[in-house]
Short mmCIF file of C-alpha atoms and ligand atoms in Angstrom, two decimals:
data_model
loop_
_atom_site.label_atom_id
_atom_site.label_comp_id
_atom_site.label_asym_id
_atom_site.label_seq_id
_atom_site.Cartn_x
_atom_site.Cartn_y
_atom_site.Cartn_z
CA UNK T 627 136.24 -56.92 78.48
CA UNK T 628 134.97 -54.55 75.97
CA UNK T 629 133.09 -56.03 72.74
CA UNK T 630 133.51 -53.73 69.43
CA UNK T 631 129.87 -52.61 68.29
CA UNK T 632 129.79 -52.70 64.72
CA UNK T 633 128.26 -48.82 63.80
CA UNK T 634 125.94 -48.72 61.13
CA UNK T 635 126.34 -46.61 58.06
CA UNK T 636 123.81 -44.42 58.81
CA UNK T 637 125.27 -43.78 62.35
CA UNK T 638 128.60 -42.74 60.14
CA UNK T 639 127.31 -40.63 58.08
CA UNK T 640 125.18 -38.83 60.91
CA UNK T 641 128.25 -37.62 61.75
CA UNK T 642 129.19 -35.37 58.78
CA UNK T 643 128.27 -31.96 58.62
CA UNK T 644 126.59 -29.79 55.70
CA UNK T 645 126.78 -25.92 54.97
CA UNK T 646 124.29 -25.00 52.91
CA UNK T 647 124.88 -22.30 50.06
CA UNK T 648 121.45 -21.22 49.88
CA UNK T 649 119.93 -20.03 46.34
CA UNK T 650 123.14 -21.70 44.89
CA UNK T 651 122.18 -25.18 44.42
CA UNK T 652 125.72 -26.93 43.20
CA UNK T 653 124.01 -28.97 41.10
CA UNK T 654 120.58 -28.94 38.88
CA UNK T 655 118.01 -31.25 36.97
CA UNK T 656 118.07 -30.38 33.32
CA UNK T 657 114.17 -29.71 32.72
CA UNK T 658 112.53 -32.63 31.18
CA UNK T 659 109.14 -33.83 30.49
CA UNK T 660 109.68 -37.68 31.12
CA UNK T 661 113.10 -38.55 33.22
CA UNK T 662 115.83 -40.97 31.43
CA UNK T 663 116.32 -44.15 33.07
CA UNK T 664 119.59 -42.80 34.57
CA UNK T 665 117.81 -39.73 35.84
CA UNK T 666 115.31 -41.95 37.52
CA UNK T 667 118.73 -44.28 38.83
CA UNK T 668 119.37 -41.80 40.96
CA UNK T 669 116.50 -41.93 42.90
CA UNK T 670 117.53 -44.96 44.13
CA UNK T 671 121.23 -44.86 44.10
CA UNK T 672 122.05 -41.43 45.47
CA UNK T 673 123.73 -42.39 48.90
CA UNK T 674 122.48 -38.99 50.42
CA UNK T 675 119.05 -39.04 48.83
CA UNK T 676 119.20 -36.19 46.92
CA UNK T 677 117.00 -36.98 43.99
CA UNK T 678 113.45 -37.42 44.67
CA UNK T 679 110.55 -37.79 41.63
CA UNK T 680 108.12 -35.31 42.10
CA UNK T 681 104.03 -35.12 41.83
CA UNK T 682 103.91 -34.47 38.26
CA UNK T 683 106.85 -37.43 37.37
CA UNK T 684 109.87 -35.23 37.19
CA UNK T 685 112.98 -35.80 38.65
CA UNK T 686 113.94 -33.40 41.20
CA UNK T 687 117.30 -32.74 43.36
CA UNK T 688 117.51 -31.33 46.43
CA UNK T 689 121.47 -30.96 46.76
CA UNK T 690 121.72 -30.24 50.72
CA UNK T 691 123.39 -33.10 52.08
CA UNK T 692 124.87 -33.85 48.71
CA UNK T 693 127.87 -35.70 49.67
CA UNK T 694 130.12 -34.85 46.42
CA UNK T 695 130.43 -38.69 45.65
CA UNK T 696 130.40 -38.02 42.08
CA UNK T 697 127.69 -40.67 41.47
CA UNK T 698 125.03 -38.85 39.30
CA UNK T 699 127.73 -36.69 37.74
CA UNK T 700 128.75 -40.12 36.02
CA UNK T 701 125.65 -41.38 35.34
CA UNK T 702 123.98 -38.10 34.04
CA UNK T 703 126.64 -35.58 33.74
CA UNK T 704 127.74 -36.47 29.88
CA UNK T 705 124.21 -36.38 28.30
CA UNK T 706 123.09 -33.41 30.40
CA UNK T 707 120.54 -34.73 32.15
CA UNK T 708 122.50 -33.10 35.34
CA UNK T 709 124.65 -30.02 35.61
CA UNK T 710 126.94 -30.61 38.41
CA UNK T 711 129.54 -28.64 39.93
CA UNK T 712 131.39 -28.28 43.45
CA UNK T 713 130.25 -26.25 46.21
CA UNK T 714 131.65 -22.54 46.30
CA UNK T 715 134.63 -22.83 48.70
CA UNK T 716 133.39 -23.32 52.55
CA UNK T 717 130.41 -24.80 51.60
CA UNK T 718 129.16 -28.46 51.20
CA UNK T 719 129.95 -31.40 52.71
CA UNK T 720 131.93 -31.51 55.68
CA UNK T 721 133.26 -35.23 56.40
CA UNK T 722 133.82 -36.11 60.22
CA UNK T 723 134.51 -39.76 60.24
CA UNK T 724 135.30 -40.83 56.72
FE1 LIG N 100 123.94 -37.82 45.58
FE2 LIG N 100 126.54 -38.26 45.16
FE3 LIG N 100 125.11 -36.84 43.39
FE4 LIG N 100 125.70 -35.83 45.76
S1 LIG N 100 127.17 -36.35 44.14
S2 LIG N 100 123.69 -35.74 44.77
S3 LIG N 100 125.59 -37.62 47.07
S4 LIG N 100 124.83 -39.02 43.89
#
């Protein structure tokens, strides 16, 4: 009798696959000399781990991976913390599993 294994998140979202539009970053950190609170959010709540805080404080994305969830387009999108935009067509995110 077979049991069901339970996959882990992680294992689901190994699956996906990224193209990466290199030197056209889909979205971009507004430079800032301190980050806002929702800029430093993101650290923590971007599910692909795109936003990192750098040496000197600053709040940096690196948008490979990005998985287009919208997150930090809502939470720093309207007071232009972040510029966001899609991927050009045939690049980004490239969802295997759901
Ligand atoms: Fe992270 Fe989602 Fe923003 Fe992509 S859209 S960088 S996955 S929070």
């Amino acid at each position: 009798m077979k049991t069901a294994i339970a996959e882990r998140i992680e294992d689901k979202l190994y699956q996906n696959r990224y193209l990466v539009d290199s030197g056209r970053p889909h979205i971009t950190v507004r430079p800032h000399r301190s980050p806002s609170l929702n800029l430093l959010a993101l650290t923590r709540v971007c599910p692909a781990k795109c936003y990192e805080l750098n040496q000197t404080g600053q709040v940096e994305v690196t948008a490979d991976g990005c998985m287009e969830c919208g997150t930090c387009r809502v939470l720093c999108g309207a007071n232009g913390d972040v510029e966001w935009n899609y991927p050009r067509g045939g690049f980004g995110v490239l969802f295997k599993f759901g």
